[in-house]
Amino acid sequence: MAFLLEPYKYHLLVFAPTAIEYKFMMDNNVSYSMYFLDYVQKFKNLAATWKYDTRIYSFTNQIALNSAYQEIIGMGEKAVPLILSDLKKEPNHWFWALQAITGYDPVKSGQKGQIKKMASAWVDWGTENGYI
């Protein structure tokens, strides 16, 4: 259980493994660090696939219904810091995923449709709520 001492670096409440994940880690002798890195790599691969697949789309529903994007949503709350980090570096259409996962939308009505302002609102929200 030594790996449980390390997660403070990675937002313990966000990245604490579920019971099933913990059992998998114990059964397969996988350290928390290895598990976390695999999760990050999975996110990066899915995000790259999503960005490539949707690069020519302009409609939000086309962008958000992409299978890689949906799989990122399926990663749940653990994906939120990764999405926010990506959003901070490069404003993109992560808003649907963030709202689906968190159940919240910090974007004011006057900011809707303005990607940079929407990204800024989400990054500010993530900072205030300990995700960044």
PDB file of C-alpha atoms in Angstrom:
ATOM      1  CA  MET A   1       0.000   0.000   0.000  1.00  0.00           C
ATOM      2  CA  ALA A   2       3.023   2.310  -0.262  1.00  0.00           C
ATOM      3  CA  PHE A   3       1.650   3.727  -3.513  1.00  0.00           C
ATOM      4  CA  LEU A   4      -1.157   5.380  -1.540  1.00  0.00           C
ATOM      5  CA  LEU A   5       1.319   7.818  -0.020  1.00  0.00           C
ATOM      6  CA  GLU A   6       2.140   9.336  -3.401  1.00  0.00           C
ATOM      7  CA  PRO A   7      -1.237  10.590  -4.743  1.00  0.00           C
ATOM      8  CA  TYR A   8      -1.102  13.919  -2.896  1.00  0.00           C
ATOM      9  CA  LYS A   9       0.823  15.139  -5.920  1.00  0.00           C
ATOM     10  CA  TYR A  10      -2.080  14.255  -8.177  1.00  0.00           C
ATOM     11  CA  HIS A  11      -5.141  15.577  -6.337  1.00  0.00           C
ATOM     12  CA  LEU A  12      -5.904  12.664  -4.037  1.00  0.00           C
ATOM     13  CA  LEU A  13      -9.671  13.086  -4.234  1.00  0.00           C
ATOM     14  CA  VAL A  14      -9.641  13.151  -8.017  1.00  0.00           C
ATOM     15  CA  PHE A  15      -7.187  10.344  -8.652  1.00  0.00           C
ATOM     16  CA  ALA A  16      -7.960   7.950  -5.814  1.00  0.00           C
ATOM     17  CA  PRO A  17      -8.551   4.560  -7.440  1.00  0.00           C
ATOM     18  CA  THR A  18     -11.972   2.978  -7.296  1.00  0.00           C
ATOM     19  CA  ALA A  19     -12.376  -0.355  -5.512  1.00  0.00           C
ATOM     20  CA  ILE A  20     -12.223  -2.207  -8.835  1.00  0.00           C
ATOM     21  CA  GLU A  21      -9.111  -0.298  -9.936  1.00  0.00           C
ATOM     22  CA  TYR A  22      -7.486  -0.898  -6.549  1.00  0.00           C
ATOM     23  CA  LYS A  23      -8.211  -4.642  -6.791  1.00  0.00           C
ATOM     24  CA  PHE A  24      -6.758  -4.725 -10.314  1.00  0.00           C
ATOM     25  CA  MET A  25      -3.643  -2.910  -9.102  1.00  0.00           C
ATOM     26  CA  MET A  26      -3.193  -5.311  -6.187  1.00  0.00           C
ATOM     27  CA  ASP A  27      -3.890  -8.445  -8.256  1.00  0.00           C
ATOM     28  CA  ASN A  28      -1.453  -7.375 -10.966  1.00  0.00           C
ATOM     29  CA  ASN A  29       1.212  -5.755  -8.800  1.00  0.00           C
ATOM     30  CA  VAL A  30       0.720  -2.376 -10.508  1.00  0.00           C
ATOM     31  CA  SER A  31       1.935   0.673  -8.628  1.00  0.00           C
ATOM     32  CA  TYR A  32      -0.204   3.774  -8.324  1.00  0.00           C
ATOM     33  CA  SER A  33       2.379   5.747 -10.321  1.00  0.00           C
ATOM     34  CA  MET A  34       2.237   3.260 -13.188  1.00  0.00           C
ATOM     35  CA  TYR A  35      -1.556   3.319 -13.096  1.00  0.00           C
ATOM     36  CA  PHE A  36      -1.638   7.115 -13.157  1.00  0.00           C
ATOM     37  CA  LEU A  37       0.816   7.310 -16.058  1.00  0.00           C
ATOM     38  CA  ASP A  38      -1.230   4.766 -18.028  1.00  0.00           C
ATOM     39  CA  TYR A  39      -4.310   6.900 -17.430  1.00  0.00           C
ATOM     40  CA  VAL A  40      -2.547  10.041 -18.597  1.00  0.00           C
ATOM     41  CA  GLN A  41      -1.252   8.279 -21.690  1.00  0.00           C
ATOM     42  CA  LYS A  42      -4.718   6.947 -22.464  1.00  0.00           C
ATOM     43  CA  PHE A  43      -6.090  10.482 -22.229  1.00  0.00           C
ATOM     44  CA  LYS A  44      -3.344  11.881 -24.469  1.00  0.00           C
ATOM     45  CA  ASN A  45      -3.939   9.199 -27.093  1.00  0.00           C
ATOM     46  CA  LEU A  46      -7.706   9.735 -27.072  1.00  0.00           C
ATOM     47  CA  ALA A  47      -7.337  13.535 -27.155  1.00  0.00           C
ATOM     48  CA  ALA A  48      -4.951  13.346 -30.116  1.00  0.00           C
ATOM     49  CA  THR A  49      -7.331  11.004 -31.949  1.00  0.00           C
ATOM     50  CA  TRP A  50     -10.287  13.280 -31.221  1.00  0.00           C
ATOM     51  CA  LYS A  51      -8.458  16.414 -32.385  1.00  0.00           C
ATOM     52  CA  TYR A  52      -7.342  14.725 -35.593  1.00  0.00           C
ATOM     53  CA  ASP A  53     -10.724  13.154 -36.351  1.00  0.00           C
ATOM     54  CA  THR A  54     -12.675  16.379 -35.783  1.00  0.00           C
ATOM     55  CA  ARG A  55     -10.258  18.942 -37.215  1.00  0.00           C
ATOM     56  CA  ILE A  56     -12.579  19.717 -40.147  1.00  0.00           C
ATOM     57  CA  TYR A  57     -15.839  19.873 -38.154  1.00  0.00           C
ATOM     58  CA  SER A  58     -17.471  23.111 -37.125  1.00  0.00           C
ATOM     59  CA  PHE A  59     -20.625  21.847 -35.390  1.00  0.00           C
ATOM     60  CA  THR A  60     -20.347  21.118 -31.669  1.00  0.00           C
ATOM     61  CA  ASN A  61     -22.450  17.975 -31.889  1.00  0.00           C
ATOM     62  CA  GLN A  62     -20.108  16.502 -34.539  1.00  0.00           C
ATOM     63  CA  ILE A  63     -17.122  17.329 -32.353  1.00  0.00           C
ATOM     64  CA  ALA A  64     -18.617  16.025 -29.104  1.00  0.00           C
ATOM     65  CA  LEU A  65     -20.129  12.826 -30.491  1.00  0.00           C
ATOM     66  CA  ASN A  66     -16.762  11.544 -31.696  1.00  0.00           C
ATOM     67  CA  SER A  67     -16.003   8.132 -30.138  1.00  0.00           C
ATOM     68  CA  ALA A  68     -12.647   9.215 -28.663  1.00  0.00           C
ATOM     69  CA  TYR A  69     -14.303  12.264 -27.070  1.00  0.00           C
ATOM     70  CA  GLN A  70     -17.045  10.063 -25.636  1.00  0.00           C
ATOM     71  CA  GLU A  71     -14.440   7.692 -24.227  1.00  0.00           C
ATOM     72  CA  ILE A  72     -12.755  10.638 -22.499  1.00  0.00           C
ATOM     73  CA  ILE A  73     -16.108  11.552 -20.950  1.00  0.00           C
ATOM     74  CA  GLY A  74     -16.340   7.919 -19.839  1.00  0.00           C
ATOM     75  CA  MET A  75     -13.063   8.321 -17.951  1.00  0.00           C
ATOM     76  CA  GLY A  76     -15.058  10.455 -15.521  1.00  0.00           C
ATOM     77  CA  GLU A  77     -13.795  12.930 -12.978  1.00  0.00           C
ATOM     78  CA  LYS A  78     -10.218  11.671 -13.289  1.00  0.00           C
ATOM     79  CA  ALA A  79     -10.129  13.246 -16.750  1.00  0.00           C
ATOM     80  CA  VAL A  80     -11.094  16.735 -15.528  1.00  0.00           C
ATOM     81  CA  PRO A  81      -7.566  17.920 -14.538  1.00  0.00           C
ATOM     82  CA  LEU A  82      -6.193  16.502 -17.788  1.00  0.00           C
ATOM     83  CA  ILE A  83      -8.868  18.235 -19.862  1.00  0.00           C
ATOM     84  CA  LEU A  84      -8.371  21.531 -18.017  1.00  0.00           C
ATOM     85  CA  SER A  85      -4.613  21.311 -18.489  1.00  0.00           C
ATOM     86  CA  ASP A  86      -5.110  20.767 -22.216  1.00  0.00           C
ATOM     87  CA  LEU A  87      -7.671  23.562 -22.355  1.00  0.00           C
ATOM     88  CA  LYS A  88      -5.249  25.935 -20.629  1.00  0.00           C
ATOM     89  CA  LYS A  89      -2.571  25.223 -23.255  1.00  0.00           C
ATOM     90  CA  GLU A  90      -4.879  25.225 -26.261  1.00  0.00           C
ATOM     91  CA  PRO A  91      -8.495  26.427 -26.115  1.00  0.00           C
ATOM     92  CA  ASN A  92     -10.627  23.749 -27.737  1.00  0.00           C
ATOM     93  CA  HIS A  93     -14.132  22.279 -27.577  1.00  0.00           C
ATOM     94  CA  TRP A  94     -13.773  20.510 -24.210  1.00  0.00           C
ATOM     95  CA  PHE A  95     -16.813  22.260 -22.761  1.00  0.00           C
ATOM     96  CA  TRP A  96     -19.361  19.538 -23.492  1.00  0.00           C
ATOM     97  CA  ALA A  97     -17.123  16.943 -21.804  1.00  0.00           C
ATOM     98  CA  LEU A  98     -16.432  19.124 -18.784  1.00  0.00           C
ATOM     99  CA  GLN A  99     -20.113  19.872 -18.287  1.00  0.00           C
ATOM    100  CA  ALA A 100     -21.066  16.207 -18.757  1.00  0.00           C
ATOM    101  CA  ILE A 101     -18.499  15.048 -16.204  1.00  0.00           C
ATOM    102  CA  THR A 102     -18.854  17.791 -13.583  1.00  0.00           C
ATOM    103  CA  GLY A 103     -22.515  18.690 -13.997  1.00  0.00           C
ATOM    104  CA  TYR A 104     -21.520  22.345 -13.909  1.00  0.00           C
ATOM    105  CA  ASP A 105     -21.098  25.158 -16.436  1.00  0.00           C
ATOM    106  CA  PRO A 106     -19.131  28.232 -15.286  1.00  0.00           C
ATOM    107  CA  VAL A 107     -19.472  29.956 -18.670  1.00  0.00           C
ATOM    108  CA  LYS A 108     -21.629  33.083 -18.528  1.00  0.00           C
ATOM    109  CA  SER A 109     -24.223  33.645 -21.240  1.00  0.00           C
ATOM    110  CA  GLY A 110     -22.203  36.545 -22.707  1.00  0.00           C
ATOM    111  CA  GLN A 111     -19.203  34.222 -23.154  1.00  0.00           C
ATOM    112  CA  LYS A 112     -21.031  31.484 -25.089  1.00  0.00           C
ATOM    113  CA  GLY A 113     -19.527  30.885 -28.518  1.00  0.00           C
ATOM    114  CA  GLN A 114     -16.254  32.621 -27.639  1.00  0.00           C
ATOM    115  CA  ILE A 115     -13.806  29.738 -27.262  1.00  0.00           C
ATOM    116  CA  LYS A 116     -11.045  31.693 -25.487  1.00  0.00           C
ATOM    117  CA  LYS A 117     -13.440  33.227 -22.953  1.00  0.00           C
ATOM    118  CA  MET A 118     -15.171  29.894 -22.391  1.00  0.00           C
ATOM    119  CA  ALA A 119     -11.796  28.205 -21.882  1.00  0.00           C
ATOM    120  CA  SER A 120     -10.762  30.920 -19.442  1.00  0.00           C
ATOM    121  CA  ALA A 121     -13.980  30.479 -17.441  1.00  0.00           C
ATOM    122  CA  TRP A 122     -13.361  26.721 -17.163  1.00  0.00           C
ATOM    123  CA  VAL A 123      -9.689  27.148 -16.249  1.00  0.00           C
ATOM    124  CA  ASP A 124     -10.659  29.666 -13.552  1.00  0.00           C
ATOM    125  CA  TRP A 125     -13.309  27.234 -12.274  1.00  0.00           C
ATOM    126  CA  GLY A 126     -10.764  24.397 -12.252  1.00  0.00           C
ATOM    127  CA  THR A 127      -8.289  26.507 -10.296  1.00  0.00           C
ATOM    128  CA  GLU A 128     -10.937  27.540  -7.757  1.00  0.00           C
ATOM    129  CA  ASN A 129     -12.063  23.931  -7.299  1.00  0.00           C
ATOM    130  CA  GLY A 130      -8.605  22.376  -6.969  1.00  0.00           C
ATOM    131  CA  TYR A 131      -8.388  20.590 -10.318  1.00  0.00           C
ATOM    132  CA  ILE A 132      -5.451  22.696 -11.531  1.00  0.00           C
TER     133      ILE A 132
END
